[in-house]
Backbone as ProteinMPNN parsed JSONL, in Angstrom:
{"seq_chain_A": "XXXXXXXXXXXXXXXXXXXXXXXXXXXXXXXXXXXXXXXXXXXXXXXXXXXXXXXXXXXXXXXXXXXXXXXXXXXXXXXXXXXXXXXXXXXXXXXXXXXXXXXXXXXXXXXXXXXXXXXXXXXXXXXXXXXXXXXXXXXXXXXXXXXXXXXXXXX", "coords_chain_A": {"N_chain_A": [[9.944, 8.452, -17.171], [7.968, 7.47, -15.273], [8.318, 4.803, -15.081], [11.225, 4.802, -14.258], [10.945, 6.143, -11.659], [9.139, 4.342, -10.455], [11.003, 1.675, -9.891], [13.055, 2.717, -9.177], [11.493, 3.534, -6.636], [10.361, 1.112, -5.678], [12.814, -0.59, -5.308], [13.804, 0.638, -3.142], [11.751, -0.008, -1.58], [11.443, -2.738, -1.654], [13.735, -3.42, -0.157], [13.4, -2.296, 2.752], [11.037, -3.952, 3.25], [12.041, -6.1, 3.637], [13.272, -6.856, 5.926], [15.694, -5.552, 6.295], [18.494, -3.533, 7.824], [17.175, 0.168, 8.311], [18.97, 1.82, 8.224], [20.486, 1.097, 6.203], [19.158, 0.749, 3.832], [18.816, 3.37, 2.158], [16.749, 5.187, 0.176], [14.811, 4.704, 1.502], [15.258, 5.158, 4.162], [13.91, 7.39, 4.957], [11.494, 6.476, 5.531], [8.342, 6.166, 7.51], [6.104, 4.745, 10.116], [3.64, 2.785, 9.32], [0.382, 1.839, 9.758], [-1.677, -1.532, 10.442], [-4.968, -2.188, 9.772], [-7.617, -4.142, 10.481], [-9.899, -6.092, 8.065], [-11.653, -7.625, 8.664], [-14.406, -9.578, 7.278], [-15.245, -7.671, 5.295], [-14.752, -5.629, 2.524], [-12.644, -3.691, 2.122], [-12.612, -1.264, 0.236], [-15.016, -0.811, -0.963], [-16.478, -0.388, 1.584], [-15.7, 1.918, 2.233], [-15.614, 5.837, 2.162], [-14.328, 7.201, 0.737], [-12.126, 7.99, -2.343], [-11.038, 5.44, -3.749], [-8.172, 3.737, -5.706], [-6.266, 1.006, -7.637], [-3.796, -0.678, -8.392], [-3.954, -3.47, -9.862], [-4.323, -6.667, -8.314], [-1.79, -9.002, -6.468], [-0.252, -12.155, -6.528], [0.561, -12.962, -3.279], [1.527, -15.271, -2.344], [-0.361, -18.662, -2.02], [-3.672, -18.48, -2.201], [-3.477, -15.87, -1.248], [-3.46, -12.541, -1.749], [-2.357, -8.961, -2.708], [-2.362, -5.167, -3.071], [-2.187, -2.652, -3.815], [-2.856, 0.944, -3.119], [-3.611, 3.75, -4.273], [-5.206, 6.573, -2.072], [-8.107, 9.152, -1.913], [-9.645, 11.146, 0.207], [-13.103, 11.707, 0.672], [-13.559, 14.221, 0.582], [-12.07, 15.023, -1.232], [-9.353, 16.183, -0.106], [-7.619, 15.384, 1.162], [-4.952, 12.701, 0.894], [-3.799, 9.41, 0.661], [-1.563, 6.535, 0.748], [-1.887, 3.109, 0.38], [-1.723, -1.058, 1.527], [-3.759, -3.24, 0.021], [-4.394, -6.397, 1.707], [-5.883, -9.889, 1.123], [-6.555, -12.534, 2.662], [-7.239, -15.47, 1.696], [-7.387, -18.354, 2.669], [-7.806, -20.846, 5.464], [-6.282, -20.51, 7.511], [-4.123, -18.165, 9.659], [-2.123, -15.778, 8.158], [1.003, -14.48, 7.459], [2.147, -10.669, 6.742], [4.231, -8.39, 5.589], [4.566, -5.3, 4.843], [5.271, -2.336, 2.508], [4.93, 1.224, 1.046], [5.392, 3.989, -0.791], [4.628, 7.097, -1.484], [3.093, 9.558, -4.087], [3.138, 12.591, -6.01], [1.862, 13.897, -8.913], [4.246, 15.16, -10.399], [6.38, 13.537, -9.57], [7.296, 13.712, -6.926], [8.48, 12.173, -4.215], [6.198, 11.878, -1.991], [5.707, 10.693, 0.455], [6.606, 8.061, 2.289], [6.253, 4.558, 4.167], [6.232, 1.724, 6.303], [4.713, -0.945, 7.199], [5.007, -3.389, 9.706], [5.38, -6.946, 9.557], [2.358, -8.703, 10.217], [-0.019, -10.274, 11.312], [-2.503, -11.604, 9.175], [-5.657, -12.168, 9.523], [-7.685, -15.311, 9.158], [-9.453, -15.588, 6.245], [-10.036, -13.371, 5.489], [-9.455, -9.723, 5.077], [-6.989, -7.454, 5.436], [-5.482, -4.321, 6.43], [-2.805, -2.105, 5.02], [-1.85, 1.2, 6.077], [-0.698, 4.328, 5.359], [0.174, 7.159, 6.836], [-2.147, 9.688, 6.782], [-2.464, 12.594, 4.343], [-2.478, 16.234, 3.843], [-4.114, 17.077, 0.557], [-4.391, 18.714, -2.503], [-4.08, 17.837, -5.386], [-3.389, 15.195, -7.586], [-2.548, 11.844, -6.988], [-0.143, 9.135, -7.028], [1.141, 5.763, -5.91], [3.593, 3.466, -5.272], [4.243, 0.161, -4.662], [4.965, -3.001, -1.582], [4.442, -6.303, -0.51], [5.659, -9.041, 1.615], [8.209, -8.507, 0.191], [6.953, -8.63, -2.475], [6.735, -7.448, -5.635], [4.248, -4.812, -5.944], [3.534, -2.956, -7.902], [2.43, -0.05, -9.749], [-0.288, 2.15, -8.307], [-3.476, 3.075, -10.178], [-3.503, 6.826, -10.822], [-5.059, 9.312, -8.61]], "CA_chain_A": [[10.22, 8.869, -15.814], [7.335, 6.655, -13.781], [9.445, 3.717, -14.724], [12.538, 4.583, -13.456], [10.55, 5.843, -10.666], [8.703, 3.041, -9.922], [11.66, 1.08, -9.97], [13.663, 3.006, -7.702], [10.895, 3.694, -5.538], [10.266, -0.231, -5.198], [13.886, -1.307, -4.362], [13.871, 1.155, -1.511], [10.75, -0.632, -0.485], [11.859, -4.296, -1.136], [14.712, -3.546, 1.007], [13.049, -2.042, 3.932], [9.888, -4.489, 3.781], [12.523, -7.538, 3.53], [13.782, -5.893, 6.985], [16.951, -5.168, 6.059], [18.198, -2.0, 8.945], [16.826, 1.455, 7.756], [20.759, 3.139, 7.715], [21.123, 0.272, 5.124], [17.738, 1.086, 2.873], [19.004, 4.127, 0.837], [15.605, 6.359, 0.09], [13.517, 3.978, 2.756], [15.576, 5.509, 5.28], [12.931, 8.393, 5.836], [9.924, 6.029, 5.679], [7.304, 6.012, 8.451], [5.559, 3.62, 10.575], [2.377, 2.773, 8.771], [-0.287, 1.221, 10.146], [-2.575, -1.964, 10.032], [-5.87, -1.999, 9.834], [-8.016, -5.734, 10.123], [-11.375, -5.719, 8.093], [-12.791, -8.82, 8.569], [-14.994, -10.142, 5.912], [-16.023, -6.229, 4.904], [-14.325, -5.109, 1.699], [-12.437, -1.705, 2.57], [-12.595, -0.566, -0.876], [-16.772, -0.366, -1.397], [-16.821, -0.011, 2.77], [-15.138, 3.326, 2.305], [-16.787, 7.01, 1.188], [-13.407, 7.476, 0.027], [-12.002, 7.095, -3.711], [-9.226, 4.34, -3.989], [-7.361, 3.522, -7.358], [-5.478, 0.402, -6.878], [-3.418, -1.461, -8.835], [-4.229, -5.16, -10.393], [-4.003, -7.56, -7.54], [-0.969, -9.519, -6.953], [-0.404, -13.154, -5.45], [1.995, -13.561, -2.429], [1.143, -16.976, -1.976], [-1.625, -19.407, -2.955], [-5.084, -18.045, -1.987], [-3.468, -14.752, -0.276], [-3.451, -11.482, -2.639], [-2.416, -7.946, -2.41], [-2.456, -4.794, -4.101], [-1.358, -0.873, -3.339], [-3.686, 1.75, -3.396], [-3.648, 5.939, -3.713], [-6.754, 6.679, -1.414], [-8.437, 10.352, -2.111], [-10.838, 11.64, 1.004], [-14.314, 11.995, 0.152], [-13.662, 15.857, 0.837], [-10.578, 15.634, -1.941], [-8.531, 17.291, 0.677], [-6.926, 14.597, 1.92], [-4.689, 11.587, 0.291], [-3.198, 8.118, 1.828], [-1.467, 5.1, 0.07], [-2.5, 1.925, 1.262], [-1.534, -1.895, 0.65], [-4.709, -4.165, 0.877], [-4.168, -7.693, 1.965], [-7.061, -10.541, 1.287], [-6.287, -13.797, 2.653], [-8.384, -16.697, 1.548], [-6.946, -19.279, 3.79], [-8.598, -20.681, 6.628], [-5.681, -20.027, 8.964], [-3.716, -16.539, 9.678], [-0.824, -15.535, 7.542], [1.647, -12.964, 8.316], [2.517, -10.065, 5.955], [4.595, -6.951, 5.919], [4.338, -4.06, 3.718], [5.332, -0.96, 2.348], [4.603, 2.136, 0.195], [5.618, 5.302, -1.345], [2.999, 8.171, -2.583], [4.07, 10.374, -5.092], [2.639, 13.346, -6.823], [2.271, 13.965, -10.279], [5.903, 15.671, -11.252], [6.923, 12.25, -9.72], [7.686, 13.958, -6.278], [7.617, 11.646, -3.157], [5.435, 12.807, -0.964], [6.092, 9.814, 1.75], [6.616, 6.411, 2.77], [5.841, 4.207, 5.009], [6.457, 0.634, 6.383], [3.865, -2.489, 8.088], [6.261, -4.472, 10.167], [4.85, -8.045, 9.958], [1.561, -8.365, 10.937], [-0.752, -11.774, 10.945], [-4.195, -11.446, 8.39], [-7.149, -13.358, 9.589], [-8.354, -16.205, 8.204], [-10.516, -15.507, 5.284], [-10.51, -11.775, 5.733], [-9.069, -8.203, 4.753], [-6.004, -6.219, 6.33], [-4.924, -3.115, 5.102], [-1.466, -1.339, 6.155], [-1.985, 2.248, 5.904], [0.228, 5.306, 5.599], [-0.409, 8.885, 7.571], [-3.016, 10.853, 5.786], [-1.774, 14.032, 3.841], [-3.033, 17.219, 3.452], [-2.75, 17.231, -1.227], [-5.234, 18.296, -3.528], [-3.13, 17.501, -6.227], [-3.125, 13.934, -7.847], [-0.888, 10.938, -6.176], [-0.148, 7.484, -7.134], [1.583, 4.397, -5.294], [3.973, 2.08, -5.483], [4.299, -0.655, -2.525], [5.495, -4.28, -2.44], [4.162, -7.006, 0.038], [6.375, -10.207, 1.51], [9.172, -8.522, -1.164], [6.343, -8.9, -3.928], [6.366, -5.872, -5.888], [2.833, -4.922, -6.225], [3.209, -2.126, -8.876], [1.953, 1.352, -9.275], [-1.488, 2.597, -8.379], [-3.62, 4.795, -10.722], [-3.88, 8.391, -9.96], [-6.035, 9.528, -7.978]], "C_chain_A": [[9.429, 8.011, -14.831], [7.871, 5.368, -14.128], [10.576, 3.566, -13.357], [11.729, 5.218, -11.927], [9.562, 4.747, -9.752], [9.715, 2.0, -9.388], [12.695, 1.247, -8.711], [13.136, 3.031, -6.37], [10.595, 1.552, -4.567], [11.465, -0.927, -4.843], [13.768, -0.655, -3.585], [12.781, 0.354, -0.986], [10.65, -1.895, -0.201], [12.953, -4.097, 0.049], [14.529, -3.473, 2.493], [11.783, -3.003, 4.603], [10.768, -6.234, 3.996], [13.179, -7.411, 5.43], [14.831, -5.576, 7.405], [16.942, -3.425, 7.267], [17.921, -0.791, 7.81], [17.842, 2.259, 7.39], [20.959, 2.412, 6.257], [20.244, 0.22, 3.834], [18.024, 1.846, 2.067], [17.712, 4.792, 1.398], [14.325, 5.436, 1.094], [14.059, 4.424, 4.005], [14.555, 6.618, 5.938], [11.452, 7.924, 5.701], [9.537, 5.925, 7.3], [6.629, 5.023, 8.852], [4.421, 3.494, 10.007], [1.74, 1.987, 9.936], [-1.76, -0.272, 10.398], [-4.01, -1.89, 11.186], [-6.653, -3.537, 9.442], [-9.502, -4.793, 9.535], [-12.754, -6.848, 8.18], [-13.134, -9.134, 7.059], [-15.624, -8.738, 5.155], [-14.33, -5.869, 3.941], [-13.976, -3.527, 1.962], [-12.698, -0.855, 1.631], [-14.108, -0.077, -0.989], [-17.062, -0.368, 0.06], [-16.461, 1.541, 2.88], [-16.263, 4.519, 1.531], [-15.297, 7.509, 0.626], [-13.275, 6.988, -1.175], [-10.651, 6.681, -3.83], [-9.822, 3.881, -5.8], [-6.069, 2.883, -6.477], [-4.646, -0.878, -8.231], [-3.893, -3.025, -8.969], [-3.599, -6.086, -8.737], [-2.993, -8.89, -7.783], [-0.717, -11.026, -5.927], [0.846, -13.364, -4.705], [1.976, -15.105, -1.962], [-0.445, -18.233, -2.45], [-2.578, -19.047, -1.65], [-4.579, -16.548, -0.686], [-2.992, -13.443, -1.453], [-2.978, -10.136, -2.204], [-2.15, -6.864, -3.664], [-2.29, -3.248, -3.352], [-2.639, 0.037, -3.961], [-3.098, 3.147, -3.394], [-5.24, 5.915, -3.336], [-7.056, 8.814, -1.767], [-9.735, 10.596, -0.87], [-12.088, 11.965, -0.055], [-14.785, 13.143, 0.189], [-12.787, 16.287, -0.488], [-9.878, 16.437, -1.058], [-7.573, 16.973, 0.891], [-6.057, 13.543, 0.706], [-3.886, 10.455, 1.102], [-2.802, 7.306, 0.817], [-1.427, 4.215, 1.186], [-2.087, 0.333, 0.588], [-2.785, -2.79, 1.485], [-4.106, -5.923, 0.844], [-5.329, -9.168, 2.156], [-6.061, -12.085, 1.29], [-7.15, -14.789, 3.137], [-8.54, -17.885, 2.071], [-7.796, -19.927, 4.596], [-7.271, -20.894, 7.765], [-4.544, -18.555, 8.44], [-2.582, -16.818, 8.774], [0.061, -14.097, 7.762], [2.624, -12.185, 6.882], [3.219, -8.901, 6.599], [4.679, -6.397, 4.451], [4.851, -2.896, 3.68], [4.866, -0.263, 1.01], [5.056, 3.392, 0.299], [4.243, 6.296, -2.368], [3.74, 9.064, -3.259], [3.228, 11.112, -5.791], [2.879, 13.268, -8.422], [3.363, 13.862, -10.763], [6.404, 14.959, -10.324], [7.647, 12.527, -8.391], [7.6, 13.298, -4.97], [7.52, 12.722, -2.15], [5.697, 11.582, 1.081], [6.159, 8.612, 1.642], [6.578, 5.583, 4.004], [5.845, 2.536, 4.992], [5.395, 0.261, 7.598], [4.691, -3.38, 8.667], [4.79, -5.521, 10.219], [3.775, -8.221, 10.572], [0.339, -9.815, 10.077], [-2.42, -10.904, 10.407], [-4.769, -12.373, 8.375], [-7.36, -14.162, 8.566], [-9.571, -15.509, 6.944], [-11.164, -14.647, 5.427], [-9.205, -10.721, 5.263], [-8.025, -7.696, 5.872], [-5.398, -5.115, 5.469], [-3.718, -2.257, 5.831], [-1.758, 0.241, 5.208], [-1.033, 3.608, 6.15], [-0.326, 6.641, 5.833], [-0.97, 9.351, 6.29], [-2.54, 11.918, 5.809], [-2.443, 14.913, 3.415], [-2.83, 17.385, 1.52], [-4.047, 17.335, -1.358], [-5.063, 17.891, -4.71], [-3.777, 15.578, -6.494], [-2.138, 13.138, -7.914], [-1.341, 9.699, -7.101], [0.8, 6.681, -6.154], [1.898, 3.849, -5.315], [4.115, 1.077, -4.242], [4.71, -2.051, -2.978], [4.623, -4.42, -0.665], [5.146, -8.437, 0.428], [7.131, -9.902, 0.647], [8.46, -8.961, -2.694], [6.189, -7.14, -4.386], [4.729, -6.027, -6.494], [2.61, -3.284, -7.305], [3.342, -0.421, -8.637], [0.511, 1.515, -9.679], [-1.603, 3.321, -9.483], [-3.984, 5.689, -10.058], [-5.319, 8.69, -9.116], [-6.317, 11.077, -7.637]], "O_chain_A": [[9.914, 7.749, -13.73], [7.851, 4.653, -13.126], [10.757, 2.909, -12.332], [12.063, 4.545, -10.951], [9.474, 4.582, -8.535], [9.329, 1.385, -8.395], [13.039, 0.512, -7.785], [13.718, 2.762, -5.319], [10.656, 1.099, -3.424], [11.325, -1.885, -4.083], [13.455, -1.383, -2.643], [12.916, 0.005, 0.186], [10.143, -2.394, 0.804], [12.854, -4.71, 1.112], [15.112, -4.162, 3.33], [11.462, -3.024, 5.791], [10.215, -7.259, 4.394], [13.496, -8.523, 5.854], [15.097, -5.321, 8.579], [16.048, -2.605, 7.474], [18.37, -0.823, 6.664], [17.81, 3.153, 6.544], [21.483, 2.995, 5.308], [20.677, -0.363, 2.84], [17.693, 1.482, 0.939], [17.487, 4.975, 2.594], [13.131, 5.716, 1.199], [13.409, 4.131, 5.009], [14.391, 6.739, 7.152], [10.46, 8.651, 5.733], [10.363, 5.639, 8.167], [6.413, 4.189, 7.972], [3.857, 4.558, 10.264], [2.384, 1.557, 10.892], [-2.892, 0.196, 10.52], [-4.185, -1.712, 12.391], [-6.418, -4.087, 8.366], [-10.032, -3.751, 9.922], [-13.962, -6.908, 7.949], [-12.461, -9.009, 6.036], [-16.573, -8.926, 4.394], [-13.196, -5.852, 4.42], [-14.704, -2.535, 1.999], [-13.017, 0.292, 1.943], [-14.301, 1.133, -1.108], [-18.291, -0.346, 0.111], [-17.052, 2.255, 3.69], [-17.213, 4.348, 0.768], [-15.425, 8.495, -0.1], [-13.857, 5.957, -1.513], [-9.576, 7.268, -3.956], [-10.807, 3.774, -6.53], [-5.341, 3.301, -5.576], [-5.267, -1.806, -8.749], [-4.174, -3.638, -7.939], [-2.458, -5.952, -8.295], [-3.091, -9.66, -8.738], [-0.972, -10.988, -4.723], [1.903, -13.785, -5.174], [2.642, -15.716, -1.127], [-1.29, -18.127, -3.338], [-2.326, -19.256, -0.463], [-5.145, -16.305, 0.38], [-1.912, -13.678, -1.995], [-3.219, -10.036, -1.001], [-1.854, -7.199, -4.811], [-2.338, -3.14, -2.127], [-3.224, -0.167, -5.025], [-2.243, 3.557, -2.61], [-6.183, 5.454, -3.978], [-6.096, 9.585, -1.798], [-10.834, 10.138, -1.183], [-12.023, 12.35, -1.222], [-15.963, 13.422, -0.032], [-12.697, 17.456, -0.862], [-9.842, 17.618, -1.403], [-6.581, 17.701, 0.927], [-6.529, 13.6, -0.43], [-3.379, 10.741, 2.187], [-3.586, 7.227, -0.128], [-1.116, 4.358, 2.369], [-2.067, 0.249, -0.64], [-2.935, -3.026, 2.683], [-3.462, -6.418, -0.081], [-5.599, -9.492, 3.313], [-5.28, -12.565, 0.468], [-7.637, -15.024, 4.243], [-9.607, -18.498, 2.023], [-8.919, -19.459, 4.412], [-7.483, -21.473, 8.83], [-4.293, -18.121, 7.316], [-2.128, -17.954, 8.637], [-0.298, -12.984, 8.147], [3.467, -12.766, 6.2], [2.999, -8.465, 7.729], [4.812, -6.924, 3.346], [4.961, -2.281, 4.741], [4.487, -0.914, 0.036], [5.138, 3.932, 1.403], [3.469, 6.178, -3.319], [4.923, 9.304, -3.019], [2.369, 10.436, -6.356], [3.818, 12.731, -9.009], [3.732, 12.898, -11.434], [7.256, 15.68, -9.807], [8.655, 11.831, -8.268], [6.636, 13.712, -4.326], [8.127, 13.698, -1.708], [5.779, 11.853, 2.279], [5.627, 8.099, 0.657], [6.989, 6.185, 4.997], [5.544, 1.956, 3.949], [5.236, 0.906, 8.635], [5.117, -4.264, 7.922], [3.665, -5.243, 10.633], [3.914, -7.925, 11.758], [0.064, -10.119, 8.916], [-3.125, -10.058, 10.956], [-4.678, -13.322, 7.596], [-7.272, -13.895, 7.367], [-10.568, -14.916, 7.355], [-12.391, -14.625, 5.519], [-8.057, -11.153, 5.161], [-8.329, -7.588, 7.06], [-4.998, -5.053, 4.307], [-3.749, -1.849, 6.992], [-1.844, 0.332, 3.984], [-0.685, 3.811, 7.313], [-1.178, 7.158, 5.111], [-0.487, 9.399, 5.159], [-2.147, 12.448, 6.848], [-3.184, 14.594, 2.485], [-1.739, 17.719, 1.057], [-4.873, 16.615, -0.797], [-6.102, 17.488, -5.232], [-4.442, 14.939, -5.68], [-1.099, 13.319, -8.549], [-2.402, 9.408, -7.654], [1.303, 7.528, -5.416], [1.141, 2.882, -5.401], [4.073, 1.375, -3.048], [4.832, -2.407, -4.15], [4.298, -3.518, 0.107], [5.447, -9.038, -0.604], [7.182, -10.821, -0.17], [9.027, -9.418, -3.687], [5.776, -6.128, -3.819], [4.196, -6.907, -7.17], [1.541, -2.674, -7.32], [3.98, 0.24, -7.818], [0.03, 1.239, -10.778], [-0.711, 4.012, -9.975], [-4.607, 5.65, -8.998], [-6.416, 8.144, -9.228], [-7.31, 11.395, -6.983]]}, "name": "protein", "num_of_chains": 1, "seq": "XXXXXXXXXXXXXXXXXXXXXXXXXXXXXXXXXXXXXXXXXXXXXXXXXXXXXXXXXXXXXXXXXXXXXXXXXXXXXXXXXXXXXXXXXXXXXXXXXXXXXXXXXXXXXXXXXXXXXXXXXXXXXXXXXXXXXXXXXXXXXXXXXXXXXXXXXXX"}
């Protein structure tokens, strides 16, 4: 079952992050505006009091990486998927992103799209999707530039 959901969940999200219209997306039609977030040269992952679980990092290009997270508040109250973006470059590059969160019994819980958005030279961006009330355990699938970037572990 997290196959075929992975699978499905990631063409809805190649389609909508390639920017194909939203009537024309299928199950990306009820995704959400996400949001980015620049971090400079500060690592969001060990900058955070939150606990991220993030999938193996994936390359969209030479010296620019990304990788999908399930984020857990440092209260457990809360949960977020997230796609981080490190580009090693020394000039900007421009990414878009999306993601789907999903509970255990494989239920999405939401999605959410990064329209295009330039990542600093030789620094951190992270596109972020509305924080959710779950105590429950989520995971994440997301793609970058039409790279599928997997599925998070649980969190």
């Amino acid at each position: 079952m997290r196959v075929t959901r992975m699978a499905a969940g990631s063409t809805a999200l190649v389609t909508a992050a390639l920017g194909l219209g939203l009537a024309t997306a299928g199950t990306a039609a009820a995704a959400e505006a996400g949001s980015w977030r620049a971090y400079g040269n500060t690592n969001p992952i060990t900058s955070s009091s939150a606990t991220w679980r993030c999938a193996s990092t994936k390359a969209l290009a030479i010296d620019v990486g990304a990788q999908v997270c399930a984020i857990r508040s440092s209260t457990g109250a809360s949960v977020q998927a997230a796609v981080i973006v490190r580009n090693n470059r020394s000039s900007l590059y421009s990414v878009g992103a999306a993601m789907d969160l999903y509970n255990a019994s494989g239920t999405k819980l939401g999605a959410w799209v990064c329209s295009s958005s330039g990542v600093g030279a030789n620094s951190w961006s992270v596109c972020f999707g509305r924080t959710l009330s779950h105590s429950g355990s989520v995971d994440s699938v997301g793609v970058a530039n039409g790279v599928n970037l997997g599925l998070s572990p649980r969190v």
